[in-house]
Structures are given as structure tokens and as C-alpha cells.
Amino acid sequence: MRAADLEIPFRGVRRAADAGPAPATPSNEPGGIAWSVAESSILESAHDYACCMTQHEFFSHVTAAVIWGIPIPHALVVPDELHVSVLAPHRASKRPNVSAHQARAGRVTVTRHPATGLRVSSPASTWASLGAVLTHHYDVVAAADAVVRVPRMPAGFPFPPDARTEPLASVAELKASVAAGRRVGVEALRTALPRVRTGAASRPEAWTRLTLVDNGLPEPVLDYDVFDEYGTFVACLDMAYPELKIAIEYDGDHHRTDRQQWSRDIDRLEALAALGWHVIRVDSRLLFRAPGELVRRVRAARDRRLA
């Protein structure tokens, strides 16, 4: 048990010393697994800790968000740091790299993650706990968007086998979690609830929508399907002003690094242009470093179409 090729992540737990973090999965799909090395590291640590956690303990806060695939700023995702909670009067174990929390009964719902089997706070309870750690209003909304997003395939295409077809939680469940009792960050949660939408596919899309609305522009339609004059599906747009044929598309880094994605984007943009659509492409630089320019571009496009 103390061989040189074993390491001890937690007392009573052994693992192969060269078993690095699980490979990152390039997906931000809520309910899924990791989307970066940091998240992969946390998941590995969670599986290790699950081998020694007491019957009263469960993963919560940032760790639960990672397990459920709820998007949060990467600065909050510290590799190997776990957040573990218990319901009062129990106390969480004190272990290295573990932030222990105690919650009141009735404030948190505990469940098991369907894919990993890890004992974890429910998606709605997890979101409610994030009100204490998310410092920007848009991130509180974006996390809620991910929890209540209703999975859909563009144009009614069938879901792939084993795809999740239900949201992680309903808006009603989010409201119930907020109403369950006083907690740190409850005002941030209450402020976010009216702005939560079921059609936002990612944190950047939520930030884009909120940036536009908070600067006086109409709220765009989310997840909008475009068809040509023959009824053939052309594209599903992140955001759109359909009456003006203005599309707003957020391009993550994979749009630049994936050659096949790049080629698909070219074909897609050509098809939209042929139908009279004006596409405004948004990247992380524009959204997070120059939001004023983003607003200017969208407003200018609307003004031209309305003229």
C-alpha cells in the first residue's frame, strides 16, 4: 500500500502516481463532465475523495458546479481544491485541499450525479450556493441559464442516442431554492431570477444578451432557426433580431482552431448572407474587453435596417 508508484491524495486513498488528470472534454454542455484541465483535475480529486467521504458529506459550491457542468469563471476553478458540505448538526471532515461547509437542513437538496454517481448538491441547490462566490451579476444569470436550459436540436432534428433531453432544473426549482431561507448572496440570486432564460447555450451568450439589453437594445431571440425559401434548414443562430434579419453569433476559440469548424462557418455565413442576413460575430476580446464596441456594432446594424 505504500509502493513508490502510489500516491495518497487523501488519507486512506491510494492511486497510481502517474495517473494524471482525466482528459479534458471540449464541451460546456450543462450536466456534462469537464471542459478544461482544471475541471478535469477537480473531477479526479472528487472521485478520489468519494472513496473516503462520510455518509453525511456531499460535494457543493464550485465543486458541484464543475460536476454538473455549470459554467463559472475559470479563476474560481482551483485544481485539486474541493468543496464538501454536510447538513447540520453534522460536521465535514477536515482534510488538506478540502473547504468544508455546513448547511441547514431544508436549504440544500442532495442527490447523485447520474453519470458519475457522485453525491452532490442538486443543480438548483448548487446554483443557489454560487450566489456567495460569483461576484458579477452576469455570471449569476449565466449559471442559472445553464441549469434551466431546455436541450433542443435545431429544426426538430432527433437527439443523438443517450443525449440529455431535459433541463437540469426548472425555473420553479431555482425560485424554491432561493425561497428556502436566508443565505449569503441571496439578493444576487433574487436579482438574477427575472433575467434567466431557457434558451441560452453558454456563459458568453448570456453575457452578450445582458450587455445588449443593459445598454438599451431590445432583447434578442435566442436559439433561432433559419430556413430558406424552400423550407430547408440553414442555421441555428445564437441570437437574432428576426424581423431585421440581424444575427449575433458568439465564436469560441474552437471556431478558430478547428479547421472543419472554420470551413463550416464559411459555408454557413455565405448561406445566411444569401438570404439577406447580417451576421455580427462576437469573440471573447470584443465581449469582455470592448463591450462598448459590441453595442455600437449591434446598434448600428439595427439603425441601418430600420432606416
XYZ file of C-alpha atoms in Angstrom:
307
model
C 0.000 0.000 0.000
C 2.978 2.319 0.220
C 4.691 1.349 -3.005
C 6.689 4.005 -4.811
C 4.206 4.038 -7.689
C 1.280 5.037 -5.445
C 0.320 8.449 -4.124
C -2.073 9.433 -1.346
C -4.491 12.185 -2.458
C -6.461 11.832 0.793
C -5.906 9.813 3.933
C -6.947 6.233 3.285
C -6.981 6.651 -0.508
C -4.299 5.395 -2.894
C -3.938 5.947 -6.618
C -1.282 5.389 -9.249
C 1.282 8.174 -9.027
C 1.389 8.710 -12.797
C -2.374 8.811 -13.295
C -2.691 12.470 -14.254
C -5.962 14.320 -14.654
C -8.578 12.808 -16.891
C -8.502 14.192 -20.433
C -10.476 17.385 -20.802
C -13.742 17.155 -22.685
C -14.308 20.027 -25.154
C -17.858 20.696 -24.013
C -19.695 23.217 -21.881
C -22.854 21.140 -22.002
C -24.653 21.580 -18.667
C -24.877 18.248 -16.915
C -21.764 17.042 -18.660
C -18.229 16.498 -17.458
C -15.091 18.639 -17.627
C -14.230 21.272 -20.202
C -10.657 22.124 -19.174
C -7.657 20.641 -17.416
C -8.610 22.432 -14.181
C -12.098 20.939 -14.208
C -10.669 17.520 -15.064
C -8.347 17.777 -12.074
C -11.240 18.648 -9.775
C -13.276 15.720 -11.079
C -10.399 13.336 -10.468
C -9.993 14.657 -6.924
C -13.742 14.334 -6.350
C -13.662 10.684 -7.383
C -10.707 10.115 -5.057
C -12.424 11.836 -2.146
C -15.646 9.912 -2.763
C -13.750 6.798 -1.675
C -13.324 8.179 1.847
C -16.125 10.714 2.335
C -18.561 10.085 5.173
C -22.205 9.220 4.618
C -23.206 12.771 5.564
C -20.889 14.571 3.136
C -21.636 15.759 -0.385
C -19.916 17.957 -2.954
C -21.140 21.542 -3.150
C -20.394 25.086 -4.332
C -17.700 25.295 -7.051
C -17.045 21.543 -6.993
C -20.726 20.804 -7.563
C -20.805 23.351 -10.387
C -17.942 21.526 -12.090
C -19.641 18.158 -11.621
C -22.872 19.447 -13.176
C -21.106 21.383 -15.922
C -22.453 24.742 -14.746
C -20.231 27.481 -16.230
C -18.348 29.697 -13.800
C -15.297 31.952 -14.253
C -12.139 29.890 -14.586
C -10.491 31.961 -11.839
C -12.776 30.206 -9.345
C -11.777 26.738 -10.506
C -8.710 25.828 -8.449
C -7.246 22.422 -9.410
C -7.499 19.804 -6.640
C -9.494 22.110 -4.310
C -12.764 20.523 -3.265
C -15.835 21.999 -1.605
C -17.582 19.492 0.663
C -20.721 20.146 2.703
C -22.756 18.428 5.402
C -26.177 19.172 6.825
C -26.257 20.438 10.410
C -25.638 19.188 13.058
C -23.007 17.091 11.284
C -19.548 18.458 10.565
C -17.441 17.896 7.467
C -14.080 16.211 7.839
C -11.026 18.470 7.976
C -8.660 17.354 5.241
C -5.995 19.057 3.122
C -7.338 20.810 -0.008
C -10.930 20.500 1.216
C -13.097 23.533 2.005
C -15.697 22.324 4.496
C -19.195 23.814 4.689
C -22.200 23.220 6.905
C -25.703 23.801 5.558
C -29.020 23.904 7.342
C -31.485 21.129 6.632
C -34.084 22.267 4.126
C -31.710 24.699 2.437
C -29.991 22.099 0.243
C -31.213 19.109 -1.738
C -28.673 16.298 -2.074
C -28.673 13.854 -4.975
C -26.328 11.686 -7.023
C -24.965 12.779 -10.359
C -26.475 10.388 -12.930
C -23.258 9.891 -14.903
C -20.609 9.837 -12.164
C -22.565 8.592 -9.163
C -21.000 11.321 -7.023
C -23.048 12.580 -4.085
C -23.635 16.245 -4.816
C -25.991 19.140 -4.180
C -28.801 19.261 -6.726
C -28.429 21.621 -9.700
C -30.846 24.155 -8.192
C -29.152 23.992 -4.784
C -25.751 24.279 -6.440
C -26.805 27.446 -8.250
C -28.124 28.911 -5.004
C -24.769 28.250 -3.324
C -22.943 30.105 -6.106
C -24.572 33.372 -5.089
C -21.917 33.567 -2.380
C -18.954 33.213 -4.756
C -19.960 34.744 -8.095
C -19.071 38.431 -7.978
C -20.631 39.560 -11.272
C -24.370 39.692 -11.837
C -23.988 38.339 -15.376
C -22.282 35.194 -14.074
C -25.125 34.520 -11.644
C -27.561 34.742 -14.565
C -25.335 32.662 -16.860
C -25.073 29.878 -14.281
C -28.855 29.832 -13.902
C -29.296 29.845 -17.689
C -27.191 26.688 -17.872
C -29.244 24.958 -15.191
C -32.622 25.653 -16.800
C -31.597 25.391 -20.456
C -34.022 23.179 -22.321
C -31.956 20.949 -24.622
C -33.088 21.109 -28.215
C -31.906 20.045 -31.614
C -32.111 22.646 -34.389
C -35.137 22.406 -36.670
C -36.532 19.497 -34.694
C -33.788 17.069 -35.696
C -33.668 13.950 -33.474
C -31.417 13.874 -30.435
C -28.315 11.666 -30.564
C -28.560 8.439 -28.552
C -28.160 8.957 -24.786
C -28.367 12.744 -25.145
C -29.909 14.627 -22.246
C -33.337 15.900 -23.257
C -34.467 17.631 -20.051
C -33.096 20.675 -18.218
C -31.058 20.125 -15.073
C -33.741 22.001 -13.138
C -36.736 24.229 -13.739
C -37.049 27.938 -13.068
C -39.550 26.999 -10.355
C -36.879 24.888 -8.653
C -34.455 27.809 -8.749
C -37.078 30.028 -7.145
C -37.726 27.393 -4.480
C -34.015 27.201 -3.668
C -33.872 30.968 -3.207
C -37.019 30.937 -1.068
C -35.729 28.096 1.132
C -34.167 30.532 3.587
C -31.573 33.193 4.209
C -28.148 32.574 2.746
C -25.088 34.527 1.682
C -25.682 36.026 -1.759
C -29.462 35.659 -1.722
C -30.004 39.186 -3.056
C -27.795 38.406 -6.060
C -29.914 35.318 -6.708
C -33.182 37.230 -6.446
C -31.933 39.922 -8.804
C -30.860 37.308 -11.354
C -34.058 35.255 -11.441
C -36.165 37.565 -13.667
C -33.356 37.611 -16.245
C -32.929 33.847 -16.542
C -33.718 32.334 -19.947
C -34.085 28.710 -21.052
C -32.506 29.194 -24.491
C -29.001 30.464 -23.700
C -26.377 27.893 -24.652
C -23.271 29.284 -22.934
C -21.865 31.801 -20.470
C -20.616 34.130 -23.263
C -24.040 34.087 -24.900
C -25.636 35.112 -21.610
C -23.089 37.903 -21.199
C -23.746 39.081 -24.764
C -27.507 39.179 -24.261
C -27.259 41.038 -20.957
C -24.695 43.503 -22.308
C -27.009 44.454 -25.163
C -30.118 44.777 -23.006
C -28.347 46.778 -20.302
C -27.227 49.245 -22.960
C -30.724 49.959 -24.169
C -31.083 47.467 -27.020
C -34.037 45.089 -27.368
C -33.519 41.579 -26.059
C -32.615 39.278 -28.962
C -34.346 35.988 -29.661
C -32.255 33.003 -28.560
C -31.602 29.778 -30.463
C -33.311 30.974 -33.653
C -33.665 28.553 -36.573
C -33.280 29.939 -40.111
C -34.785 28.239 -43.163
C -34.529 29.136 -46.838
C -37.465 29.809 -49.155
C -37.888 26.066 -49.730
C -38.112 25.258 -46.026
C -34.604 23.815 -45.883
C -32.798 24.347 -42.599
C -29.844 26.737 -42.920
C -28.615 27.609 -39.431
C -29.474 27.873 -35.765
C -28.418 31.326 -34.574
C -27.173 32.057 -31.064
C -29.147 35.311 -31.005
C -31.204 37.156 -33.577
C -33.462 40.051 -34.383
C -35.514 38.045 -36.907
C -37.644 40.953 -38.098
C -34.456 42.780 -39.158
C -32.520 39.686 -40.250
C -29.674 40.502 -37.864
C -27.783 37.577 -36.353
C -25.409 37.720 -33.380
C -23.047 34.776 -33.164
C -20.516 34.081 -30.420
C -17.417 32.340 -31.772
C -15.479 30.379 -29.168
C -11.833 29.585 -29.744
C -12.673 26.279 -31.434
C -14.120 28.260 -34.346
C -10.562 29.443 -34.991
C -8.571 26.308 -34.168
C -10.813 23.609 -35.661
C -10.296 23.516 -39.436
C -13.570 21.705 -40.091
C -15.480 24.161 -37.914
C -13.823 27.041 -39.742
C -14.947 25.631 -43.103
C -18.492 25.065 -41.839
C -18.594 28.643 -40.581
C -17.635 29.972 -44.019
C -20.394 27.974 -45.727
C -22.904 28.972 -43.061
C -22.112 32.675 -43.322
C -22.414 32.556 -47.108
C -25.799 30.851 -46.861
C -27.071 33.411 -44.350
C -25.798 36.324 -46.440
C -27.590 34.922 -49.489
C -30.831 35.077 -47.510
C -30.214 38.700 -46.557
C -28.962 38.149 -43.030
C -26.349 40.457 -41.496
C -24.175 38.469 -39.080
C -22.333 40.155 -36.205
C -19.601 37.861 -34.938
C -18.549 38.180 -31.309
C -15.403 36.787 -29.703
C -14.033 36.935 -26.161
C -11.973 40.055 -26.862
C -14.971 42.012 -28.122
C -17.318 40.821 -25.385
C -15.102 41.102 -22.332
C -12.633 43.828 -23.325
C -14.608 46.074 -25.668
C -18.310 45.652 -24.846
C -18.976 49.238 -25.901
C -17.833 48.387 -29.420
C -20.100 45.338 -29.428
C -23.060 47.519 -28.511
C -22.100 50.077 -31.168
C -21.977 47.421 -33.891
C -25.338 45.954 -32.993
C -26.982 49.365 -32.667
C -25.520 50.500 -35.999
C -26.767 47.345 -37.721
C -30.254 47.871 -36.315
C -30.261 51.532 -37.340
C -29.287 50.618 -40.917
C -32.022 48.014 -41.175
C -34.620 50.335 -39.673
C -33.687 53.291 -41.916
